[in-house]
mmCIF file of C-alpha atoms (C1' of nucleotides) in Angstrom:
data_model
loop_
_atom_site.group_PDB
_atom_site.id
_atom_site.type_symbol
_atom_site.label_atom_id
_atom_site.label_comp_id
_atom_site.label_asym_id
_atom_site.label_seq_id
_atom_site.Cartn_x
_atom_site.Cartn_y
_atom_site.Cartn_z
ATOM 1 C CA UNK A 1 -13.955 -7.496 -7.844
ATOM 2 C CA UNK A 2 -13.424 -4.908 -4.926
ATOM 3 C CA UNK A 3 -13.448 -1.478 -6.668
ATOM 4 C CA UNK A 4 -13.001 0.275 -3.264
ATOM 5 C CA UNK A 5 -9.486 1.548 -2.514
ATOM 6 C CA UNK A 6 -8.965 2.409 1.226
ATOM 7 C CA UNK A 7 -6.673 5.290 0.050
ATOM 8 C CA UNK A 8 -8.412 7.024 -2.413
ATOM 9 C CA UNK A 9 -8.691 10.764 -2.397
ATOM 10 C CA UNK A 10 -7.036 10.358 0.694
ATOM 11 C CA UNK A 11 -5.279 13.584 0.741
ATOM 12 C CA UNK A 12 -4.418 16.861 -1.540
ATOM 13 C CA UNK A 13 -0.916 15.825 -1.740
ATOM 14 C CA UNK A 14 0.280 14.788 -4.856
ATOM 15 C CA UNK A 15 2.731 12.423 -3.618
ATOM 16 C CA UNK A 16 -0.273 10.502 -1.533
ATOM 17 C CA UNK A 17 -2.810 10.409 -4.710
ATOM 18 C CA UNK A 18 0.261 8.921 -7.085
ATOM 19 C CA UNK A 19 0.631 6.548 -3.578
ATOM 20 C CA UNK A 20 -2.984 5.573 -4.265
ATOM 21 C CA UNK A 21 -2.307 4.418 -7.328
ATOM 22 C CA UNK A 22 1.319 3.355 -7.858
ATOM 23 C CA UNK A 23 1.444 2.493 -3.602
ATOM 24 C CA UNK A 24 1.491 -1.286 -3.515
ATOM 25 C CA UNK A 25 3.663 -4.084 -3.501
ATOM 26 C CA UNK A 26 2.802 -5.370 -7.162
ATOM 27 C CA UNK A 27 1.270 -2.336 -9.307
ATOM 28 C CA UNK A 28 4.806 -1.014 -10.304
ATOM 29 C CA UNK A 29 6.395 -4.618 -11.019
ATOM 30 C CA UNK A 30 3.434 -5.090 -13.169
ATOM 31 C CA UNK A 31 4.230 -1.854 -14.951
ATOM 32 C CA UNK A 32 7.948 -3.067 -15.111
ATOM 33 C CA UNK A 33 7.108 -5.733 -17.030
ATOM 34 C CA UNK A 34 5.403 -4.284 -19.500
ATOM 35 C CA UNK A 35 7.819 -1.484 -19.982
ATOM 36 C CA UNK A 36 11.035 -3.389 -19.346
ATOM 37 C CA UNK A 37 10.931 -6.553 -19.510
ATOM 38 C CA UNK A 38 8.414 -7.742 -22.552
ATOM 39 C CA UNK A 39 5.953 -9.595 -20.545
ATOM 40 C CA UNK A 40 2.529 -8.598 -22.006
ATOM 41 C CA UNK A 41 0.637 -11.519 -20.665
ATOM 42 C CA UNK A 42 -1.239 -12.736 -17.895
ATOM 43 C CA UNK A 43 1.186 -16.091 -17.764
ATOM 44 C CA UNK A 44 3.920 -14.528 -18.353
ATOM 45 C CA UNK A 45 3.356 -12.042 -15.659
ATOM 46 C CA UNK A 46 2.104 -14.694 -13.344
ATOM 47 C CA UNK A 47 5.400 -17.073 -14.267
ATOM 48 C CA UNK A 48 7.509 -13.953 -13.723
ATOM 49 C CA UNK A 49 9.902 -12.877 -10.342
ATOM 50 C CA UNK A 50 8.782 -14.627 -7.205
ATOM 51 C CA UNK A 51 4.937 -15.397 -8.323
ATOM 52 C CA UNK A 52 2.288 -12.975 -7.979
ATOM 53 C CA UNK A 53 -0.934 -14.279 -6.756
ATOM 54 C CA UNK A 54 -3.578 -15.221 -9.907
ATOM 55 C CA UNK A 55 -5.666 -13.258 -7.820
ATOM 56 C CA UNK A 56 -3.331 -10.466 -7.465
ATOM 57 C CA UNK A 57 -2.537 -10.127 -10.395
ATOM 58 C CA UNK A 58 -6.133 -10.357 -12.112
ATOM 59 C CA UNK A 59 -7.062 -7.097 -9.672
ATOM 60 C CA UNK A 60 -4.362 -4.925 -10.346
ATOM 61 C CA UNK A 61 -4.969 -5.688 -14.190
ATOM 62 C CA UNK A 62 -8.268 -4.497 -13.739
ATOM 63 C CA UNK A 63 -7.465 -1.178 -11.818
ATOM 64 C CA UNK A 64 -5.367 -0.875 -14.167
ATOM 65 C CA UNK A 65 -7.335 -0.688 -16.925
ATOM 66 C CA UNK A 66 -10.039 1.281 -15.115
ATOM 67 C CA UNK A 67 -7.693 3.905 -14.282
ATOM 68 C CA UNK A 68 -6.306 3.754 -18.223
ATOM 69 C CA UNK A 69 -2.733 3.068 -17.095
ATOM 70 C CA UNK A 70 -2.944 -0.378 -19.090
ATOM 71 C CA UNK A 71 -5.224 -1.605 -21.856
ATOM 72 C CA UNK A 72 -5.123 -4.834 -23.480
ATOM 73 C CA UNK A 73 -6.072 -6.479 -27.201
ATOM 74 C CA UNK A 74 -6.615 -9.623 -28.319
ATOM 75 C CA UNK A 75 -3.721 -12.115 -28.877
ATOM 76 C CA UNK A 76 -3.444 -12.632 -32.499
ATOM 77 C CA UNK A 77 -2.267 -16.016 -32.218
ATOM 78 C CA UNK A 78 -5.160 -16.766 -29.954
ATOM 79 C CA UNK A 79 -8.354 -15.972 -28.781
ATOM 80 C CA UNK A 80 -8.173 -16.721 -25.368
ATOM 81 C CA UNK A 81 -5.230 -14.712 -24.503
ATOM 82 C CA UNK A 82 -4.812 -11.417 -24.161
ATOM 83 C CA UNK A 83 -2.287 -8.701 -25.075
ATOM 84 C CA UNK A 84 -1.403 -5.914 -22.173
ATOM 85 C CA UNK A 85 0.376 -2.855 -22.871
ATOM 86 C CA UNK A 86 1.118 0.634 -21.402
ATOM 87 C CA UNK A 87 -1.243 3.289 -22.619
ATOM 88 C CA UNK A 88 0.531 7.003 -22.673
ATOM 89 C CA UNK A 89 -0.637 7.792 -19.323
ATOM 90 C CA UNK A 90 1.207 4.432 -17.916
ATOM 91 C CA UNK A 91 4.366 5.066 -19.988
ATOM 92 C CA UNK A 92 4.807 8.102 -18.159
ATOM 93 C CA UNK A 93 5.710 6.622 -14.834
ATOM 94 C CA UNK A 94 8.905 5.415 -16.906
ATOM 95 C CA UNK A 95 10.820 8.151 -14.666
ATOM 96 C CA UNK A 96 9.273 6.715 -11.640
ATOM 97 C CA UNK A 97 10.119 3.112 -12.499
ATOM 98 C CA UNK A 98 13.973 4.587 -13.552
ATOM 99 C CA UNK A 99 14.283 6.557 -10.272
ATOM 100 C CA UNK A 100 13.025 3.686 -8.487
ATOM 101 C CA UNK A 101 15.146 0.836 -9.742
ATOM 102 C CA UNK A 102 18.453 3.242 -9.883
ATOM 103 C CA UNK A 103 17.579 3.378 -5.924
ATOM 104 C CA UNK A 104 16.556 -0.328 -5.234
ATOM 105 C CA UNK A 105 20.688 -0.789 -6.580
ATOM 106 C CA UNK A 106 21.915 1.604 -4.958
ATOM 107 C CA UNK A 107 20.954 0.136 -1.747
ATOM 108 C CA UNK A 108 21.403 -3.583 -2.687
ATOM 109 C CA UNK A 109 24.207 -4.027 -5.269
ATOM 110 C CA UNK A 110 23.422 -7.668 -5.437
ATOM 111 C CA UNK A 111 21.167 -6.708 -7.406
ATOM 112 C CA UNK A 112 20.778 -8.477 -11.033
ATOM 113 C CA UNK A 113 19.428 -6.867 -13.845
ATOM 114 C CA UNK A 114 19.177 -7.904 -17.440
ATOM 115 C CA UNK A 115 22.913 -6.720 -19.586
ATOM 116 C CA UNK A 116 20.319 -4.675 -21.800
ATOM 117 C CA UNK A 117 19.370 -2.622 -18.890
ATOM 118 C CA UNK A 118 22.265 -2.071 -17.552
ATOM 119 C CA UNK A 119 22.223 1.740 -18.833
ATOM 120 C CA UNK A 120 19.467 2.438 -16.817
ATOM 121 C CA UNK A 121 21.688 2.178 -13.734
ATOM 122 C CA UNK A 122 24.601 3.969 -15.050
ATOM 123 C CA UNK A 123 23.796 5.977 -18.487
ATOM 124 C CA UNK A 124 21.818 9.791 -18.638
ATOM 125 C CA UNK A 125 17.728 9.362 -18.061
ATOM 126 C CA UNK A 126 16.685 11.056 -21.392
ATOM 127 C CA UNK A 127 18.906 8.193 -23.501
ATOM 128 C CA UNK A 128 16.930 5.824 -21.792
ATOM 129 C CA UNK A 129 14.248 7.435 -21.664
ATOM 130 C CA UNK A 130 14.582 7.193 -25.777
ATOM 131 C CA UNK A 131 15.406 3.799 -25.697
ATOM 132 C CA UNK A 132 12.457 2.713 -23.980
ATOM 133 C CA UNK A 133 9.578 4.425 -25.198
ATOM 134 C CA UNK A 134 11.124 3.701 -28.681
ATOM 135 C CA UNK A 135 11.063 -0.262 -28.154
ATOM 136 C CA UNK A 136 7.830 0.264 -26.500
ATOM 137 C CA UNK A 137 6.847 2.273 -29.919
ATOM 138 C CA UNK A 138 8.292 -0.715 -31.987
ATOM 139 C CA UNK A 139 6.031 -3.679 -30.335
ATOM 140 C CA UNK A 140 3.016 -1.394 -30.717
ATOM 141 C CA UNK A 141 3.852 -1.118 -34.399
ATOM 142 C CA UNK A 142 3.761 -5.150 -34.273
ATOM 143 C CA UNK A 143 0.842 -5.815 -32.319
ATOM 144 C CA UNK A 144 -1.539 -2.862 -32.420
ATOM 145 C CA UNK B 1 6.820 -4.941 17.330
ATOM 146 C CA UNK B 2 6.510 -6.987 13.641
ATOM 147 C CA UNK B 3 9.943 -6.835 12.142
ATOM 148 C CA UNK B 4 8.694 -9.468 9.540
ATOM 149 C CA UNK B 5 8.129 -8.414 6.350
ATOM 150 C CA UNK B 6 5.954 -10.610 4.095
ATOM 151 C CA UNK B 7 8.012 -8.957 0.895
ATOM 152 C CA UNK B 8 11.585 -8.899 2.004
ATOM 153 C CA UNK B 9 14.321 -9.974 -0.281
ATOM 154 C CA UNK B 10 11.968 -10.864 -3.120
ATOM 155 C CA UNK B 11 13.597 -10.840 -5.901
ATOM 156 C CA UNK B 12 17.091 -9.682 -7.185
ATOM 157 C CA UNK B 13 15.161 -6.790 -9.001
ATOM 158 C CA UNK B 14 16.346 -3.867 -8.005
ATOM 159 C CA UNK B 15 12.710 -1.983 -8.513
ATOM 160 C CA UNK B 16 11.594 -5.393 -6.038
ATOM 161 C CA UNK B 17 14.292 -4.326 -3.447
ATOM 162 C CA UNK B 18 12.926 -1.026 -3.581
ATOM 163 C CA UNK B 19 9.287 -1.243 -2.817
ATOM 164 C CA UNK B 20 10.260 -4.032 -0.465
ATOM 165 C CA UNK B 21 11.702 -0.917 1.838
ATOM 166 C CA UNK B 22 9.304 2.103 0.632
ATOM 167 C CA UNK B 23 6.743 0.131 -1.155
ATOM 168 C CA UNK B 24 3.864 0.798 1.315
ATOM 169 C CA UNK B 25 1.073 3.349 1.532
ATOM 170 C CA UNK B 26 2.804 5.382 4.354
ATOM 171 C CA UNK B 27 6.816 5.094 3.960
ATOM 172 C CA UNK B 28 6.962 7.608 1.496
ATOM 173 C CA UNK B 29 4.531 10.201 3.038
ATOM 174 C CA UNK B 30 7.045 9.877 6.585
ATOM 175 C CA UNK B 31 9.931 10.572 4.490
ATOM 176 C CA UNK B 32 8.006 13.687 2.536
ATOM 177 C CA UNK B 33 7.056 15.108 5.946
ATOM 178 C CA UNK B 34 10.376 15.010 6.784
ATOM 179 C CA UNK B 35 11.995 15.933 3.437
ATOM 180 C CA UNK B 36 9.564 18.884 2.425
ATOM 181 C CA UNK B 37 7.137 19.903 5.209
ATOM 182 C CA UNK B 38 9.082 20.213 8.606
ATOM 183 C CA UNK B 39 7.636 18.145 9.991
ATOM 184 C CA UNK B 40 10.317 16.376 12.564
ATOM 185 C CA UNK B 41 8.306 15.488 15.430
ATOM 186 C CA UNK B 42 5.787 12.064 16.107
ATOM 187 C CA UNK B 43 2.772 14.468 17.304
ATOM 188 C CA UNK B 44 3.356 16.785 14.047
ATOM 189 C CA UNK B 45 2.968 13.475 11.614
ATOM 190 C CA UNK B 46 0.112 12.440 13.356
ATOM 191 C CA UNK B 47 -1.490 15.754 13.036
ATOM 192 C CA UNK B 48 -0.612 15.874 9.296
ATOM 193 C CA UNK B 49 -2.428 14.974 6.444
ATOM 194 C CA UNK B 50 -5.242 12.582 6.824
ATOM 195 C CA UNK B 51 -4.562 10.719 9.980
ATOM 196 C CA UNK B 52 -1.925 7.577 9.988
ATOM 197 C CA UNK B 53 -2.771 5.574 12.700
ATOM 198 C CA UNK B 54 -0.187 5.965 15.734
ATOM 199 C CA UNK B 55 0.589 1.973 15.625
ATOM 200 C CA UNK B 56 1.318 2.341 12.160
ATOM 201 C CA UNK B 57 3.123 5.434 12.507
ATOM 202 C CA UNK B 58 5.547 3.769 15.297
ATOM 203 C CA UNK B 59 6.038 0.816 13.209
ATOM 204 C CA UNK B 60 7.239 2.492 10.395
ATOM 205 C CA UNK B 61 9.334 4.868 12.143
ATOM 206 C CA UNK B 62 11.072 2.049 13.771
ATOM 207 C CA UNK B 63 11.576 0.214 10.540
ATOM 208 C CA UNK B 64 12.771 2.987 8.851
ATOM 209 C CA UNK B 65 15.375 3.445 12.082
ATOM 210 C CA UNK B 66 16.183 0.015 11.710
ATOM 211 C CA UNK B 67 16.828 0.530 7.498
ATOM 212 C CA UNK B 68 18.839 3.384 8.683
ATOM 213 C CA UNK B 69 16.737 5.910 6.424
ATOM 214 C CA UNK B 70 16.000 8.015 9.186
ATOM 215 C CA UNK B 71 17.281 8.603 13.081
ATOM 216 C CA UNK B 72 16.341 10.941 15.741
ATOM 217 C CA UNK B 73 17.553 13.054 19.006
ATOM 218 C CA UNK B 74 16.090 13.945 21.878
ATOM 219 C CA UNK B 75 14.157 17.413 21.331
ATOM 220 C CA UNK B 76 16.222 20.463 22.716
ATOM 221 C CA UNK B 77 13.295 22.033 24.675
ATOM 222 C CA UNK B 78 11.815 18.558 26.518
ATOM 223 C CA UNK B 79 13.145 15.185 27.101
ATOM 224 C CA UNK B 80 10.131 12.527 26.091
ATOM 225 C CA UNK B 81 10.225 14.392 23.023
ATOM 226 C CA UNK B 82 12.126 13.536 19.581
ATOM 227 C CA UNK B 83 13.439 15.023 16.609
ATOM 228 C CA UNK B 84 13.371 12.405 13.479
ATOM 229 C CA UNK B 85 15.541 13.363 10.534
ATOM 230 C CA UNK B 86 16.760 12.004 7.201
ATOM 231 C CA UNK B 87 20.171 10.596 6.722
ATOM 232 C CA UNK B 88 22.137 10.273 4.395
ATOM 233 C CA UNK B 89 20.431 7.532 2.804
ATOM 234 C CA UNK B 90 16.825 8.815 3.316
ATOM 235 C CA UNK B 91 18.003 11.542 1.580
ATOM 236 C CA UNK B 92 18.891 9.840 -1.210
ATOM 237 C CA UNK B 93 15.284 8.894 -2.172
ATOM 238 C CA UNK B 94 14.773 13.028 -2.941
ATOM 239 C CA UNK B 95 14.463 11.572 -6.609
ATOM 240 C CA UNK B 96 12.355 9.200 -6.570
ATOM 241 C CA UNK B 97 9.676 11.318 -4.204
ATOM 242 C CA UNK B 98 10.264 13.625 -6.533
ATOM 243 C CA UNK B 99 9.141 12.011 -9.715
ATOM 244 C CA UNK B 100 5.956 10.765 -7.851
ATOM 245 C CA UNK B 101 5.063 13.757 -6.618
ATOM 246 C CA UNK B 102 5.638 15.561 -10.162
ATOM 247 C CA UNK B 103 3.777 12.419 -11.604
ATOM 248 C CA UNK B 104 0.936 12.327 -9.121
ATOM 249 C CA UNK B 105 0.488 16.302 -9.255
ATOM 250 C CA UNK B 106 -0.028 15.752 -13.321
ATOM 251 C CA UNK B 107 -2.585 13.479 -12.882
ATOM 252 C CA UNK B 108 -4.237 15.321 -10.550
ATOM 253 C CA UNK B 109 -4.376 18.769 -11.432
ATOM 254 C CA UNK B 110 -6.577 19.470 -8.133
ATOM 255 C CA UNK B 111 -3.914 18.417 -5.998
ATOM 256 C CA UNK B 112 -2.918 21.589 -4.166
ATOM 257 C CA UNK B 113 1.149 22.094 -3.159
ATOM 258 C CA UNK B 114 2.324 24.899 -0.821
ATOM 259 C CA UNK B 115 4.035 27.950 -2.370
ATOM 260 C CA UNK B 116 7.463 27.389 -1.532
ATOM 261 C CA UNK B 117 7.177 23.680 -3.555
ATOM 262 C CA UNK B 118 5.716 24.536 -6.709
ATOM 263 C CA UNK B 119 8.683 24.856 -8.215
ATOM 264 C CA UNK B 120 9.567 21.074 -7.619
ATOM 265 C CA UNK B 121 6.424 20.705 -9.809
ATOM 266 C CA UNK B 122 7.980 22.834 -12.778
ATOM 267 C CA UNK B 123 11.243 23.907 -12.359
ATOM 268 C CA UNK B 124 14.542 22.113 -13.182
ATOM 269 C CA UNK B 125 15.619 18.902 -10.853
ATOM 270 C CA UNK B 126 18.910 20.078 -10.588
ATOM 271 C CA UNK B 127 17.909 22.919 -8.826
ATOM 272 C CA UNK B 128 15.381 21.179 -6.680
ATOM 273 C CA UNK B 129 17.747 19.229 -5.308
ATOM 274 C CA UNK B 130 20.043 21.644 -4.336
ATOM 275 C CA UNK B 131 17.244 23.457 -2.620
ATOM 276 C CA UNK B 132 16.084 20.315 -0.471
ATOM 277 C CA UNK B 133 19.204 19.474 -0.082
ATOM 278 C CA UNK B 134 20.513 23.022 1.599
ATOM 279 C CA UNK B 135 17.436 23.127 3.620
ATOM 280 C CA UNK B 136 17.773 19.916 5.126
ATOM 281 C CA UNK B 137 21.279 21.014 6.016
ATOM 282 C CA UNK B 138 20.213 24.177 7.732
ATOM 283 C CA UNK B 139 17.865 22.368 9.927
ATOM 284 C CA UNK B 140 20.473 19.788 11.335
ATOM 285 C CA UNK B 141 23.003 22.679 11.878
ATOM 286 C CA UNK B 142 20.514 24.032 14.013
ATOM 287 C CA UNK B 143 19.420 20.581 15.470
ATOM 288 C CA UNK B 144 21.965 18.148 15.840
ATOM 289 C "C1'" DT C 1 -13.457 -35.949 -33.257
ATOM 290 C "C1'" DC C 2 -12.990 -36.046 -28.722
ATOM 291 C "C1'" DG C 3 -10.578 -36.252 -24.460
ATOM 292 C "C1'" DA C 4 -6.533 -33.716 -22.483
ATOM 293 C "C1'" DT C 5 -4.372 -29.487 -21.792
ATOM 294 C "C1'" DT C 6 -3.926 -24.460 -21.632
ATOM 295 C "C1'" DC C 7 -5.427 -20.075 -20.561
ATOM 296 C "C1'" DA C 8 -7.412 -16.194 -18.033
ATOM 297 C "C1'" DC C 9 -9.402 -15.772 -14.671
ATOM 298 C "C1'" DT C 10 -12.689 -17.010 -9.710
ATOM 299 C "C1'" DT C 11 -13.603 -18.758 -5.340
ATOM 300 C "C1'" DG C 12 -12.827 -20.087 -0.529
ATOM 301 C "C1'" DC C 13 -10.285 -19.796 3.383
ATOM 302 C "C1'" DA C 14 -6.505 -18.784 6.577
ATOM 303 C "C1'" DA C 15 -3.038 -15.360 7.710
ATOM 304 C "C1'" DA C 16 -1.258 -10.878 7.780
ATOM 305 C "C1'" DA C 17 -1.738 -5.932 7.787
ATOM 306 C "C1'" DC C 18 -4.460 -2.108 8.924
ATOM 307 C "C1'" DA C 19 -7.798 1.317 11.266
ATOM 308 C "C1'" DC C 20 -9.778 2.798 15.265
ATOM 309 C "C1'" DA C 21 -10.296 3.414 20.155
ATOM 310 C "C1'" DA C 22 -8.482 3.118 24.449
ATOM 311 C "C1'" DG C 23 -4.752 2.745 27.582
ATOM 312 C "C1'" DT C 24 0.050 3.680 29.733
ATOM 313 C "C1'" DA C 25 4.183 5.642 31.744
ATOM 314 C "C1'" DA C 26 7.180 9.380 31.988
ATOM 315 C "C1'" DA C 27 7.809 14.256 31.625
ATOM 316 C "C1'" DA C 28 6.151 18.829 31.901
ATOM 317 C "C1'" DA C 29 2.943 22.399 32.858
ATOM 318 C "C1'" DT C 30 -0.382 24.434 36.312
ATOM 319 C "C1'" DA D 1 -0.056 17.788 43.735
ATOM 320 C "C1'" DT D 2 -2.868 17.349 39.934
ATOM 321 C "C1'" DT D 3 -3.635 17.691 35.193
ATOM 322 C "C1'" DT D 4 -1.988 17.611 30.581
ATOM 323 C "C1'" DT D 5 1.157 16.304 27.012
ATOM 324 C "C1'" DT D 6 3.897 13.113 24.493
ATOM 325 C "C1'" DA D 7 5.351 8.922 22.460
ATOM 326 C "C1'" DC D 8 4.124 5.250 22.176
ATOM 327 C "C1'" DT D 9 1.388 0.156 23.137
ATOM 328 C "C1'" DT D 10 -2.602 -2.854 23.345
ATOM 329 C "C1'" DG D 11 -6.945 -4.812 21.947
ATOM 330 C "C1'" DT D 12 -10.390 -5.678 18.612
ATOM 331 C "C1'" DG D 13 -12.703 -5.770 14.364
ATOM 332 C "C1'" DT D 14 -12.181 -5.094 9.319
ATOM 333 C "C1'" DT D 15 -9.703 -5.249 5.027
ATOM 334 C "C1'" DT D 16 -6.174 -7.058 2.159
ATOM 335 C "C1'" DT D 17 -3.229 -10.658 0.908
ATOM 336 C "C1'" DG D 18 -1.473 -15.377 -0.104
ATOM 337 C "C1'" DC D 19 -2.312 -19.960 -1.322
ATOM 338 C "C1'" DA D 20 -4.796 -23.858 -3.227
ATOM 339 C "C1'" DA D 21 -8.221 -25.342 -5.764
ATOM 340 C "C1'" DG D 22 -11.644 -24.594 -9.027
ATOM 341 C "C1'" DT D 23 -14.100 -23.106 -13.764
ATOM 342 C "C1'" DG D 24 -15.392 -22.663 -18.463
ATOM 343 C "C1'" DA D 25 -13.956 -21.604 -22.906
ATOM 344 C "C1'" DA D 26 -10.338 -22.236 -26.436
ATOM 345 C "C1'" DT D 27 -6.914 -25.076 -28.368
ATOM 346 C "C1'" DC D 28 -4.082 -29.185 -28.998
ATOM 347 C "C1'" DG D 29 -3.062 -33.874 -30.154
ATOM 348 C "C1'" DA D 30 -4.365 -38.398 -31.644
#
DNA sequence: TCGATTCACTTGCAAAACACAAGTAAAAAT
DNA sequence: ATTTTTACTTGTGTTTTGCAAGTGAATCGA
């Protein structure tokens, strides 16, 4: 439950305070999910990629609801689980994420992505841009 | 001398690949100094911002030398001095810094920016890059 | 209805990364 | 010739991470 951030307010820069947030290993696959890939909870996040610590993962869901990037609802299937999803503030790292992943294939073309995203790689950034934050829209119409 | 990295190869997610090469508190600040501030030399980056530690510092120089992101020359004026610079590649991540830096400066409206880069916060990306890009061209006409 | 399973986390511990201070060797300045 | 500068390295303690094993409440299945 370590609220302390070694990095915070670190510097004026405001590449090093978005590093303070966004700057790990895990914060920005988290995001990913969310906004990409349709994983709004804890399991799913925790079956996801290469495995994420439970640990891990339960921290950077909490600074990430402190910090307002994320907030979460009840499941309405069940009361246990819970429902993540991107508040406005974390949606707008989508050109982040884009600029990002367009890189990370760049570099590796081994890469695999999902046939559905395959415009982010190739296509213009405001189409997917559109495309996102309107299926993001579309589950919040379903579960909100 | 670590060459491990606990994060390497993944995942076959391109976003993965990425932050397994700048997903670290102090990649991306390197690459800024060299991108945006002029700053070319070991003893400048230390002197910068808030103080990376000089172990860390000469790890991640060598690892980015070893990604090929960056390289460096002996310094015109003495010879136990060096001149780091972006290649080609490096230079490629001018979008991605980019976006954080425009992302980190809007949620952090304190964050201060020197004159001649406030436009990277407003104006058109387009034009930003060509910009960087020139300037970064003038310096290793007159270096290399 | 009641034990088994699932879920969202915690906890404990070892390993890795990091920060800080001090040191080093070669080059350059005095 | 001595001191200072530069680009690192080394040592040590602290913080963060990874992994395995809990935990308690909710739900399932018989």
């Amino acid at each position: 439950m370590s609220t302390k951030n070694q990095h915070q307010d670190r510097s004026p820069c405001p590449l090093a305070s978005a590093l303070d947030i966004v700057g790990d290993h895990w914060t920005l696959l988290i995001i990913r999910d969310l906004m990409f890939m349709g994983r709004h909870e804890y399991k799913e996040m925790l079956e996801a990629w290469e495995g994420i610590s439970s640990n891990i993962l339960s921290n950077r869901l909490e600074k990430l609801t402190s910090s307002q990037m994320i907030d979460s609802v009840p499941h309405p299937e069940s009361k246990r689980r819970k429902l993540y999803y991107l508040t406005e503030k974390g949606k707008s790292l989508l050109p982040v994420i884009a600029e990002l992943t367009i890189w990370g294939f760049a570099q590796k073309k081994s890469n695999k992505v999902p046939p559905h995203l395959k415009e982010l790689l190739t296509g213009s950034r405001t189409k997917l841009t559109k495309k996102v934050l309107n299926s993001l829209t579309k589950w919040e119409k379903t579960y909100l």
